[in-house]
Structures are given as structure tokens and as C-alpha cells.
PDB file of C-alpha atoms and ligand atoms in Angstrom:
ATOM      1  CA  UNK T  21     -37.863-157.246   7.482  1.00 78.00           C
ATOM      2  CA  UNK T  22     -38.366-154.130   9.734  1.00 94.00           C
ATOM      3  CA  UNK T  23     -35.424-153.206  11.882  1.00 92.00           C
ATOM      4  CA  UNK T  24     -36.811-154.275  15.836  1.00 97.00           C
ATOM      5  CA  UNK T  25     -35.998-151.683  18.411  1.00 98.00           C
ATOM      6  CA  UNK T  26     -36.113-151.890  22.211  1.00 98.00           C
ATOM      7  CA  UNK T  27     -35.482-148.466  23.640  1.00 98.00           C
ATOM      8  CA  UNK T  28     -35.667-147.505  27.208  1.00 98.00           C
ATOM      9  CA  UNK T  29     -36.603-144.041  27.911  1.00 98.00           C
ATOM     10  CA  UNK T  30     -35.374-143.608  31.651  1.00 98.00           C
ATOM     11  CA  UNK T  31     -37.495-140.562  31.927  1.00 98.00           C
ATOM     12  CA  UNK T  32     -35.515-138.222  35.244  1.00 98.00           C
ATOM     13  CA  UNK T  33     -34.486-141.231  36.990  1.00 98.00           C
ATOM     14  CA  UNK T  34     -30.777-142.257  37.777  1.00 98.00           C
ATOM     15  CA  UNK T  35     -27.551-141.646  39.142  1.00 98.00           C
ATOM     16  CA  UNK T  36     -23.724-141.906  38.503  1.00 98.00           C
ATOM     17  CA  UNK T  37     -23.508-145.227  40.689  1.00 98.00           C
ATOM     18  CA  UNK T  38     -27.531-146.414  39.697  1.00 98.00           C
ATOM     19  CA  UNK T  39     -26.517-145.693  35.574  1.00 98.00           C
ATOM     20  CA  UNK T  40     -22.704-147.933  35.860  1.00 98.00           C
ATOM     21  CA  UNK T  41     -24.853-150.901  37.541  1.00 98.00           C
ATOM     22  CA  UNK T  42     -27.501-150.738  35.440  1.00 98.00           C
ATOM     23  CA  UNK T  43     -25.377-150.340  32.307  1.00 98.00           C
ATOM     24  CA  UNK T  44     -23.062-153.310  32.264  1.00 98.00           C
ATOM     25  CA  UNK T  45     -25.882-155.481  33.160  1.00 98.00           C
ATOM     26  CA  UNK T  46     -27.895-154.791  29.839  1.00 98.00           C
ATOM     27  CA  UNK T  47     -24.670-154.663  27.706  1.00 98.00           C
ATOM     28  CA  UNK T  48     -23.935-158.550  29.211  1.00 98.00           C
ATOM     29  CA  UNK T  49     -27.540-159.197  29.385  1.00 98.00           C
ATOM     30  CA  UNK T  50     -28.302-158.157  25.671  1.00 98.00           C
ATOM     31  CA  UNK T  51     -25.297-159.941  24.213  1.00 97.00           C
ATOM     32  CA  UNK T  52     -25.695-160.144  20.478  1.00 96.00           C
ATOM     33  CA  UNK T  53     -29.223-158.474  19.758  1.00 97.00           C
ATOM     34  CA  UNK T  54     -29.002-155.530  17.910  1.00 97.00           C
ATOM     35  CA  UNK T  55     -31.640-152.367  18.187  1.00 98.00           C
ATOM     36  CA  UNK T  56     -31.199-152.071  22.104  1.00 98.00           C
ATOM     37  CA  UNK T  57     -31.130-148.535  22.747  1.00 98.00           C
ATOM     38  CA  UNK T  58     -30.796-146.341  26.392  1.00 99.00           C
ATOM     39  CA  UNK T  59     -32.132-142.418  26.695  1.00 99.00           C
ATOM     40  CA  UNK T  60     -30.736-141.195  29.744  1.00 99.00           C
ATOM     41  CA  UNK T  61     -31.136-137.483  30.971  1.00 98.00           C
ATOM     42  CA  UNK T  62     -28.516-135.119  29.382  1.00 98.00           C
ATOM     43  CA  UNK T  63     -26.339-134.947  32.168  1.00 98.00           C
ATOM     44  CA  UNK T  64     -25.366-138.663  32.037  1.00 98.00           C
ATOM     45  CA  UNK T  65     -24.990-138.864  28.262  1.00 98.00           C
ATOM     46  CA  UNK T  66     -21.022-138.552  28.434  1.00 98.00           C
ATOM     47  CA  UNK T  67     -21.090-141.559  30.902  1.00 98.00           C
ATOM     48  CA  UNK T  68     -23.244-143.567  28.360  1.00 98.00           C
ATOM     49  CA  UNK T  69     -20.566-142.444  25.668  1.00 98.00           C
ATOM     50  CA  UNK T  70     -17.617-144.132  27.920  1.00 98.00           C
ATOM     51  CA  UNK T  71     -19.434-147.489  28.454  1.00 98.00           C
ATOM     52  CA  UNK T  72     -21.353-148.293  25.882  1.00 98.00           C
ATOM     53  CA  UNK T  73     -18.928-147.229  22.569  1.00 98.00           C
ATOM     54  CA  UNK T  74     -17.586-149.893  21.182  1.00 98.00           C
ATOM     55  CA  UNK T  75     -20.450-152.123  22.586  1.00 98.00           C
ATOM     56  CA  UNK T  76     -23.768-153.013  20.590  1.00 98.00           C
ATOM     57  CA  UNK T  77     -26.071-150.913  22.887  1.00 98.00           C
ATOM     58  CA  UNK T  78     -26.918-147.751  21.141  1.00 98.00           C
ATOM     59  CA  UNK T  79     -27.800-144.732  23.144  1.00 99.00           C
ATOM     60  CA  UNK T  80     -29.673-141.277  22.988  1.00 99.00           C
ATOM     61  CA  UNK T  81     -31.885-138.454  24.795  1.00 99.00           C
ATOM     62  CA  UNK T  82     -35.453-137.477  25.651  1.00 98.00           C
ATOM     63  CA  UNK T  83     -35.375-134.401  24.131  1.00 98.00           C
ATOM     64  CA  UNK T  84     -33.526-131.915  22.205  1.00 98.00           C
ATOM     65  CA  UNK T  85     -33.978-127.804  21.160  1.00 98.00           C
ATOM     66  CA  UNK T  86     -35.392-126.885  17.799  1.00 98.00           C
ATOM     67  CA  UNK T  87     -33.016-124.224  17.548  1.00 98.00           C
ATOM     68  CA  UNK T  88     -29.387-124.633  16.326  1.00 98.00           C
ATOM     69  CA  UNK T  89     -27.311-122.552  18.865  1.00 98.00           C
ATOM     70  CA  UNK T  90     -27.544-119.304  20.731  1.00 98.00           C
ATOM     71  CA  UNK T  91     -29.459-117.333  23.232  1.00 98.00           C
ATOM     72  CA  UNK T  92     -31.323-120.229  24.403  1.00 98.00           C
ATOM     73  CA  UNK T  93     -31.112-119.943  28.051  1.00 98.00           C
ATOM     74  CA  UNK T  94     -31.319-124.297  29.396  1.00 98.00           C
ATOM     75  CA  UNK T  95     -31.625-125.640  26.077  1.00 98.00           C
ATOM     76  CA  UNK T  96     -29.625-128.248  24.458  1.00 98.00           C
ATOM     77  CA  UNK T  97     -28.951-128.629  21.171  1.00 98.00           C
ATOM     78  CA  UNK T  98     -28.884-131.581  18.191  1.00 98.00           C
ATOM     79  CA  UNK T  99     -25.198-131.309  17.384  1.00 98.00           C
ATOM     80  CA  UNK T 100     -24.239-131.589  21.390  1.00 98.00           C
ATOM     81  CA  UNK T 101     -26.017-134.856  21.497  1.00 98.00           C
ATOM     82  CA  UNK T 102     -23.669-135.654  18.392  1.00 98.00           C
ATOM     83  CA  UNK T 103     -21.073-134.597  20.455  1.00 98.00           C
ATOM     84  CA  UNK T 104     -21.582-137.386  23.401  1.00 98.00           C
ATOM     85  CA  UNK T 105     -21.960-139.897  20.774  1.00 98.00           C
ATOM     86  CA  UNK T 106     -26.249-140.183  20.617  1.00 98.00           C
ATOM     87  CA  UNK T 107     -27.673-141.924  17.535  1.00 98.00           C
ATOM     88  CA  UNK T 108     -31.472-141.668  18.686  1.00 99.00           C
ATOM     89  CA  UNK T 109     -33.348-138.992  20.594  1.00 99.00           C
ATOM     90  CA  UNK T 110     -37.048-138.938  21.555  1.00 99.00           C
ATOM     91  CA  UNK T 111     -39.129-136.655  20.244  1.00 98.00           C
ATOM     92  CA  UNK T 112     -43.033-135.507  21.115  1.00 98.00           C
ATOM     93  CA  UNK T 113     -42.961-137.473  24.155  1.00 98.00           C
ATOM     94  CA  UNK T 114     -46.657-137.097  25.686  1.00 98.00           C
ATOM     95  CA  UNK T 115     -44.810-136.190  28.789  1.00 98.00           C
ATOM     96  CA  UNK T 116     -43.358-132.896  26.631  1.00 98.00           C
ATOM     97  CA  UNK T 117     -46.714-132.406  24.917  1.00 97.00           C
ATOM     98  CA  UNK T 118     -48.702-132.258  28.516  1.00 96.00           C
ATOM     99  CA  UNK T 119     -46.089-130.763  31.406  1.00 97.00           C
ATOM    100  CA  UNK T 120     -44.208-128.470  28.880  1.00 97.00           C
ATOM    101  CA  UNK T 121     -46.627-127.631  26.307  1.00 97.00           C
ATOM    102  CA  UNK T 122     -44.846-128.597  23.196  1.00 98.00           C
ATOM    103  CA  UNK T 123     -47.399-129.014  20.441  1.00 97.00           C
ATOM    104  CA  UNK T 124     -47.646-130.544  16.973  1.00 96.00           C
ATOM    105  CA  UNK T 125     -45.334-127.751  15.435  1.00 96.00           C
ATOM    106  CA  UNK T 126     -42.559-127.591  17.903  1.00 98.00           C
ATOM    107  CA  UNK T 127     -41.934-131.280  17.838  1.00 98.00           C
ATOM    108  CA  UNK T 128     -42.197-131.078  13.813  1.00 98.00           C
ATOM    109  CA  UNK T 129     -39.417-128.573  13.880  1.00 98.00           C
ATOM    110  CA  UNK T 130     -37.917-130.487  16.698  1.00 98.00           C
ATOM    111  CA  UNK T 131     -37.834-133.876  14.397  1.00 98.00           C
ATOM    112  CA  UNK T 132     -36.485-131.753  11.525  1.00 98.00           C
ATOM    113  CA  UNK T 133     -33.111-130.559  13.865  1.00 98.00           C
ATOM    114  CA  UNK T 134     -32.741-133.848  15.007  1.00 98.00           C
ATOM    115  CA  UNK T 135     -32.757-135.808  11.186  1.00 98.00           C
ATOM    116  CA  UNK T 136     -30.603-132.588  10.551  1.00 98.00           C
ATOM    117  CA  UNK T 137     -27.770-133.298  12.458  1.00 98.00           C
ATOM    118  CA  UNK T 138     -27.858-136.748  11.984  1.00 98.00           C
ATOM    119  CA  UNK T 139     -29.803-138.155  14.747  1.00 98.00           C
ATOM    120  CA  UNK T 140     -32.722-140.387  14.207  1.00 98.00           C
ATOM    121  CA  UNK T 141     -35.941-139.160  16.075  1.00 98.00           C
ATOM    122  CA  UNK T 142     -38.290-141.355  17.636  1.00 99.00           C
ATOM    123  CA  UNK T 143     -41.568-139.511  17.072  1.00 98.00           C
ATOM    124  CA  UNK T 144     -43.576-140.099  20.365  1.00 98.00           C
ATOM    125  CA  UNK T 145     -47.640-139.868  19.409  1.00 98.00           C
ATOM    126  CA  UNK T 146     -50.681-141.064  21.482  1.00 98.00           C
ATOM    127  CA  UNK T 147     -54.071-140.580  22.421  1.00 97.00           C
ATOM    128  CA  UNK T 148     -55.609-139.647  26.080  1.00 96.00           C
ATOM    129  CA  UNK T 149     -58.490-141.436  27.626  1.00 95.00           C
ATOM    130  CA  UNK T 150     -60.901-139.083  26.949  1.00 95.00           C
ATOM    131  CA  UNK T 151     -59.547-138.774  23.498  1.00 97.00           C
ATOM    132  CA  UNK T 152     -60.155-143.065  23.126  1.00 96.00           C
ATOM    133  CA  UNK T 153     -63.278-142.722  25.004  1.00 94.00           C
ATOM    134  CA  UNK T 154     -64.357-139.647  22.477  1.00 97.00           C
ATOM    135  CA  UNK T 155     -63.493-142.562  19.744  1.00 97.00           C
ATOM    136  CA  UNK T 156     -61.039-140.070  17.948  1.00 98.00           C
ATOM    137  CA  UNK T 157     -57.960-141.677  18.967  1.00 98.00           C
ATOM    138  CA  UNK T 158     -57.436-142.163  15.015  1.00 98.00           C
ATOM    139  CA  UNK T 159     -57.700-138.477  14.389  1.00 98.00           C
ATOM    140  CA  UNK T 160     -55.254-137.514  17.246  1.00 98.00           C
ATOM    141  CA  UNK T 161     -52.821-139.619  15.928  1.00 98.00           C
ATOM    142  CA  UNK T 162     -53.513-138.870  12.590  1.00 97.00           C
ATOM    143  CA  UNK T 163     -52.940-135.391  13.410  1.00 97.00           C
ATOM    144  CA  UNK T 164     -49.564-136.023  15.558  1.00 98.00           C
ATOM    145  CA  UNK T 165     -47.880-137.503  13.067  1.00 98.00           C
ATOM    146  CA  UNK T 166     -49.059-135.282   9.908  1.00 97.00           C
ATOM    147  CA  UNK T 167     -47.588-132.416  11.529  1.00 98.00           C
ATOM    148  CA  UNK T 168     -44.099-134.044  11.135  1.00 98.00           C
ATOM    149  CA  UNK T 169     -45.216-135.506   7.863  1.00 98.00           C
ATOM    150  CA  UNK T 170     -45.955-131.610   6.701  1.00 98.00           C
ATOM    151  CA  UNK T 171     -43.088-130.137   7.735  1.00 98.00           C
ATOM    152  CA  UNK T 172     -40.286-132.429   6.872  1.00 98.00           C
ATOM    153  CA  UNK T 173     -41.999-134.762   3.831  1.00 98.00           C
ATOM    154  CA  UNK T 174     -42.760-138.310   4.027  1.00 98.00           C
ATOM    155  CA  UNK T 175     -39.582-139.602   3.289  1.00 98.00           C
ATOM    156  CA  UNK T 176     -38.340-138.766   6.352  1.00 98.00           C
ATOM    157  CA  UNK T 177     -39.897-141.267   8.167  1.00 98.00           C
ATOM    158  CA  UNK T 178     -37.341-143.347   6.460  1.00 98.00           C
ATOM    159  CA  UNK T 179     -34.347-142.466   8.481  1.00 98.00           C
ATOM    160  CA  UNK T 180     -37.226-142.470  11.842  1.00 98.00           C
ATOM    161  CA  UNK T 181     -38.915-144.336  14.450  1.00 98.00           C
ATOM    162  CA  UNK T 182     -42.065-143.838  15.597  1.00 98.00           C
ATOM    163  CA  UNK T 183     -43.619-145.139  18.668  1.00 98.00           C
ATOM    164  CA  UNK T 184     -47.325-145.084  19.419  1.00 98.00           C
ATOM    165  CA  UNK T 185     -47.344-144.523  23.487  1.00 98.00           C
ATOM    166  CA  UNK T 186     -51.240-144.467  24.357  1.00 97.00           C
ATOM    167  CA  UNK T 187     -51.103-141.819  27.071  1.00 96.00           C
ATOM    168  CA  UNK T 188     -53.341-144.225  29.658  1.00 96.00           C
ATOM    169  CA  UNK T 189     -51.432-146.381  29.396  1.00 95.00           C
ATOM    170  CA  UNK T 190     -48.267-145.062  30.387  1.00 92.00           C
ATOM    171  CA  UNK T 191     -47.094-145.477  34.163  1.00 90.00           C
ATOM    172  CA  UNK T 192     -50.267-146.805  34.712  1.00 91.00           C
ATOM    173  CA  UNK T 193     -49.681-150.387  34.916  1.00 88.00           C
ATOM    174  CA  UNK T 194     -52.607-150.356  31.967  1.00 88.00           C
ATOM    175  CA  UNK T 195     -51.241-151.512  28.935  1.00 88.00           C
ATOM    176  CA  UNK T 196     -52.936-152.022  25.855  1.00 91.00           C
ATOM    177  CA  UNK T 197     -54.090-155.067  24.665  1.00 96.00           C
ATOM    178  CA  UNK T 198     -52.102-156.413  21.722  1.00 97.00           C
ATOM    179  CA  UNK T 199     -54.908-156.223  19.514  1.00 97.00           C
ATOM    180  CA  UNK T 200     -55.536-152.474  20.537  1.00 97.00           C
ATOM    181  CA  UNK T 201     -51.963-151.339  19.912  1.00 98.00           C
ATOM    182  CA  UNK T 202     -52.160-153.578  16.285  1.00 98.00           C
ATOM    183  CA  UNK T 203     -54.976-151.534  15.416  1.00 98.00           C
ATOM    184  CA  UNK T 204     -53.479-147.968  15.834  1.00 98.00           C
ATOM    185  CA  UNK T 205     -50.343-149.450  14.627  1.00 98.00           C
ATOM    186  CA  UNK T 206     -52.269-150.602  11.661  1.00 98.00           C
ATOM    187  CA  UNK T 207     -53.941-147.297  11.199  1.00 98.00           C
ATOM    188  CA  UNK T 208     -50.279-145.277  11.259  1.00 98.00           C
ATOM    189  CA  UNK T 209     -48.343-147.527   8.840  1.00 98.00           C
ATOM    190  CA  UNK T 210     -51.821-146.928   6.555  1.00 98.00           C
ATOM    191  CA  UNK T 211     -51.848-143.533   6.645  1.00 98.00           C
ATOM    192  CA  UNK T 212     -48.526-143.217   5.803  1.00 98.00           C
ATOM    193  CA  UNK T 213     -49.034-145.995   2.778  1.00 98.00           C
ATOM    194  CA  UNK T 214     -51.377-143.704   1.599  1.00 98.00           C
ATOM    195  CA  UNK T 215     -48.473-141.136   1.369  1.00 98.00           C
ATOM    196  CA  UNK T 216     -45.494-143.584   0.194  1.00 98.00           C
ATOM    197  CA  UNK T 217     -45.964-147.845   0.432  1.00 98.00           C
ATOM    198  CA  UNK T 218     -42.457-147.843   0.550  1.00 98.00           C
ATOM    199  CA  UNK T 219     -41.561-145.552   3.370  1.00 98.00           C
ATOM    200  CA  UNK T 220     -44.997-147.218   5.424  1.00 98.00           C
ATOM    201  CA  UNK T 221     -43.214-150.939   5.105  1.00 97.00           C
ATOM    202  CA  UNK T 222     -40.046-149.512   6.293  1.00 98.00           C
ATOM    203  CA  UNK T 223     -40.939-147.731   9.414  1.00 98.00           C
ATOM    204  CA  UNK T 224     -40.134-149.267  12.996  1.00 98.00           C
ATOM    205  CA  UNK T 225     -43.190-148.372  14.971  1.00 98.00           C
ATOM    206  CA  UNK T 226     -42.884-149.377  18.617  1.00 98.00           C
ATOM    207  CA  UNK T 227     -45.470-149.480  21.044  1.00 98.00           C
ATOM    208  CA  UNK T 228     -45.214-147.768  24.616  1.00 97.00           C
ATOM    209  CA  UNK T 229     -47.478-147.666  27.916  1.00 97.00           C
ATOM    210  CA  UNK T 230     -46.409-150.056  30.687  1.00 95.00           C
ATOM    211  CA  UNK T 231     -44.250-152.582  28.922  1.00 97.00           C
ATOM    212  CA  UNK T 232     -43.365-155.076  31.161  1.00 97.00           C
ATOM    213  CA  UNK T 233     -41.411-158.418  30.551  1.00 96.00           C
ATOM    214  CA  UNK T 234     -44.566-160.265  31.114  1.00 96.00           C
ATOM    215  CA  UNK T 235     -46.371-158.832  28.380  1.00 96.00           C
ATOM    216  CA  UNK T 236     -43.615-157.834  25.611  1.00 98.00           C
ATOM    217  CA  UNK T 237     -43.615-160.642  23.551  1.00 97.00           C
ATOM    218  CA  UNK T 238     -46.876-160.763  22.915  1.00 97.00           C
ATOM    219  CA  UNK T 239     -47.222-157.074  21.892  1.00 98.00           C
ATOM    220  CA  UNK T 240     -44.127-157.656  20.054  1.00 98.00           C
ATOM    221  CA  UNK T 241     -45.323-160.742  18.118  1.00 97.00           C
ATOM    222  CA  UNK T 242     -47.938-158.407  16.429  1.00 97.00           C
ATOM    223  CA  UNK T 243     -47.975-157.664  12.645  1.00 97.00           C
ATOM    224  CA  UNK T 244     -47.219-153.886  13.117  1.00 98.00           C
ATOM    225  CA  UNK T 245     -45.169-153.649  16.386  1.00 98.00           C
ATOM    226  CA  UNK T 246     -41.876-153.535  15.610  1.00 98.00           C
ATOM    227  CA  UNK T 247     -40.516-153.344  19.051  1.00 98.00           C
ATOM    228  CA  UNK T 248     -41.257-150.807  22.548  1.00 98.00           C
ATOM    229  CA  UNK T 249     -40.383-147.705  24.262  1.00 98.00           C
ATOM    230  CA  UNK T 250     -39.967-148.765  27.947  1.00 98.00           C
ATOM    231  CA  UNK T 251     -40.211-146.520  30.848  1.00 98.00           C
ATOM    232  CA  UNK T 252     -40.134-147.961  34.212  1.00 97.00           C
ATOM    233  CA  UNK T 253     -39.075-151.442  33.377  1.00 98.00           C
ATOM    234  CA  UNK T 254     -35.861-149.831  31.297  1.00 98.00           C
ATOM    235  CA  UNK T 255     -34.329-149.055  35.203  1.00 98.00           C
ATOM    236  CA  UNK T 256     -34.405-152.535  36.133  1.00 98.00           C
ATOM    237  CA  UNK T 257     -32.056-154.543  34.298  1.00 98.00           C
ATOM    238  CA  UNK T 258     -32.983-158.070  33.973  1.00 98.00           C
ATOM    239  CA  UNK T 259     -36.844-156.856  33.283  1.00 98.00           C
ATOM    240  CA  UNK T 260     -34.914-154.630  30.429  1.00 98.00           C
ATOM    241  CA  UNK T 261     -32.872-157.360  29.202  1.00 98.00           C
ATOM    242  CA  UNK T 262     -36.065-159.657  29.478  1.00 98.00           C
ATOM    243  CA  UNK T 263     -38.084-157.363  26.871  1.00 98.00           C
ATOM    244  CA  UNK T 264     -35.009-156.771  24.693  1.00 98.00           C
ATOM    245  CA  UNK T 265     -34.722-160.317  24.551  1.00 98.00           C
ATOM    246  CA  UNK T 266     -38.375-160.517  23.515  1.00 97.00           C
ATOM    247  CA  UNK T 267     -37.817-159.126  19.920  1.00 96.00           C
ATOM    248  CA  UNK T 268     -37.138-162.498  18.842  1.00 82.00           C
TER     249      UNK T 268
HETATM  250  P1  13P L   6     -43.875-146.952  31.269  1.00 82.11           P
HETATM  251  O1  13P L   6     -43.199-148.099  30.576  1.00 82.11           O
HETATM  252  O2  13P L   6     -43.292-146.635  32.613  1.00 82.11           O
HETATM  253  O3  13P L   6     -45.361-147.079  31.262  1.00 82.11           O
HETATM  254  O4  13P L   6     -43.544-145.637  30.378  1.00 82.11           O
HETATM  255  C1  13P L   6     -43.749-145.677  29.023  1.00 82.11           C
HETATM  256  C2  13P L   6     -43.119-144.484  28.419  1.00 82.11           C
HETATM  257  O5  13P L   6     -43.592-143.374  28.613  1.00 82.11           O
HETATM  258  C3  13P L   6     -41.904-144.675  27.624  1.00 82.11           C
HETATM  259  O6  13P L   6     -41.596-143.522  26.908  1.00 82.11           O
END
């Protein structure tokens, strides 16, 4: 059995007051599931520390620095996410990959610092329109995730997530059908079989792109989803607690 995850990745949305709210309602609302995780921006981390230790809601970021420490003017690095408590970070989000440019490489060495300090990445990957329209949405993802596979060895994935996040699909209100997210889902956990069976059964692979509670447990109910990565529907706490609840 595959560990299910429900992670919300609150993108740059929130506030003290907004973030206390929104907290206790999923830690009451989630009551005895396990693999519900919040990514709030940095700044807010040391609140999510104070409510949610002790609780079973596990928490994280949407992004970290490759580099260890130093004269990295704005960056923020894998061990101060340790600091405030973080067990998960998002990595690769297409968000990253689009408005700030990171490519293939810097979220392979970006992965690497995470697993280093003891974080576990969720590896965001994900194909455009025109890239699904093109009928290479294989290769893109193929490509996303053998960059990480390259740099830090298959066997990484083992202490990973990875969540396919189809890049129409996401704040679009156009999500994929179940069937079309089982298919690249499929694809990714047989690529990596190809590499190591062992690792490729192991994997969480969540799907992402307009998640909604109306729609989650069907995704969710497919052979290769083992979970989501929720964006809008993470700030709005009984939708959250619906998906979470969704896992089954
Ligand atoms: P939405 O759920 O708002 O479509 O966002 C998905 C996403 O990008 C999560 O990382």
C-alpha cells in the first residue's frame, strides 16, 4: 500500500488572521487521516510550526534555494525550513518553471538540497497545452523527471513525492479526466519501473490541476493516483477537509 497524500499548496495567498482560521479548521476537520500536508509562504512557516506540532497535519514550503548558505541575496535555504519544523517542500512547481525560469537542472539540484537536509521534495512535473496538443506530453514528463532521476539516482524517489500537475489544468477550473491523469500517472511509475520495480511501486504520485471536492475521489480512486496537490481549494477549509477526506 502506497502512502496517500493530500497537500495543499497555498501558492501567495494568506494572512496571520486568514492562516489561524483556516488552520484549526483542517486540524478538527481532518481528525485521524494521516498524509494531510499545508505549504504556506515562508513567512508564515513559524506560525504553522506553533499550531500544527504535536497535531497530525504535516506542513512544508513551495520552494527552497539549491545552495546551502551564503551570499544569496532573498533566498532561503533547506536547513531553515528544518528549522520551522517543515517535513515536505515543493519542488519544480510549473509556476517556478514558467514566471522564474527554473529549469530541469535547477530543480534537480534543488530536489538534491532538499532530500539533503532531510526534507522530502514533492517533484512538481507537467505538460502545457501545446505540449498535449503536440502529443509529447510523455516526453516532457519523461524529461522532467529524468533530470532529477540523473542527478540524484533512482533511489531517491524513495524518500519523494511526485505530483503530475498538467499545466492547463491548473487554476483553470479544467481538470483532467481521471482516465487522462491514470495514463500519465501510468506512464511515470513505468518509466521509473524500468529504472527500479521497487522504487516505481513505492512512489506517492499525486495529481494536481483544479482539484476540487467534487471531483477528488474519483481521481483519487484511480490505480496510480495516490492522492493531490491542491491549490485554490487548499484556502477553503471544508472544500480542503472534503478532498483530504477523499483518500479513503
Ligand atoms: P489549483 O488547484 O488552484 O488548480 O492549483 C493546482 C496547483 O497548482 C497546486 O500546486
Amino acid at each position: 500500500m502506497r502512502q496517500k497524500i493530500v497537500a495543499g499548496n497555498w501558492k501567495m495567498n494568506g494572512s496571520l488572521a486568514d492562516n489561524e482560521a483556516l488552520l484549526k479548521e483542517v486540524v478538527a476537520g481532518t481528525e485521524g487521516l494521516s498524509g494531510v500536508v499545508c505549504c504556506s509562504p515562508y513567512p508564515y512557516l513559524f506560525q504553522l510550526q506553533g499550531l500544527l506540532e504535536g497535531t497530525h497535519v504535516a506542513w512544508g514550503a513551495q520552494n527552497l534555494s539549491q545552495y546551502e548558505k551564503g551570499a544569496y541575496t532573498g533566498e532561503v535555504s533547506a536547513s531553515m525550513l528544518k528549522d520551522f519544523g517543515c517535513s515536505y517542500v515543493i519542488i519544480g512547481h510549473s509556476e517556478r518553471r514558467t514566471i522564474f525560469g527554473e529549469t530541469s537542472m535547477t530543480v534537480a539540484e534543488k530536489f538534491k538540497a532538499a532530500q539533503e537536509a532531510g526534507l522530502i521534495p514533492i517533484l512538481c512535473v507537467g505538460e502545457t497545452l501545446a505540449e498535449r496538443e503536440a502529443g509529447i506530453t510523455e516526453a516532457v514528463v519523461g524529461e522532467q523527471i529524468d533530470a532529477v532521476i540523473g542527478y540524484s539516482g533512482v533511489e531517491a524517489l524513495n524518500s519523494a513525492v511526485i505530483a503530475y500537475e498538467p499545466v492547463w489544468a491548473i487554476g483553470t477550473g479544467k481538470t483532467a479526466t481521471p482516465e487522462q491523469a491514470q495514463d500519465v500517472h501510468r506512464h511515470l511509475r513505468e518509466r521509473i519501473a524500468l529504472m527500479d520495480s521497487d522504487v516505481a511501486g513505492k512512489v506517492p504520485i499525486l495529481y494536481g490541476g483544479s482539484v476540487k471536492a467534487a471531483n477528488a475521489a474519483e481521481l483519487f480512486g484511480m490505480p496510480d493516483i495516490d492522492g493531490g496537490l491542491i491549490g485554490g481549494a487548499s484556502l477553503v477549509s471544508r472544500d480542503f477537509c472534503d478532498i483530504c477526506r477523499a483518500m479513503g
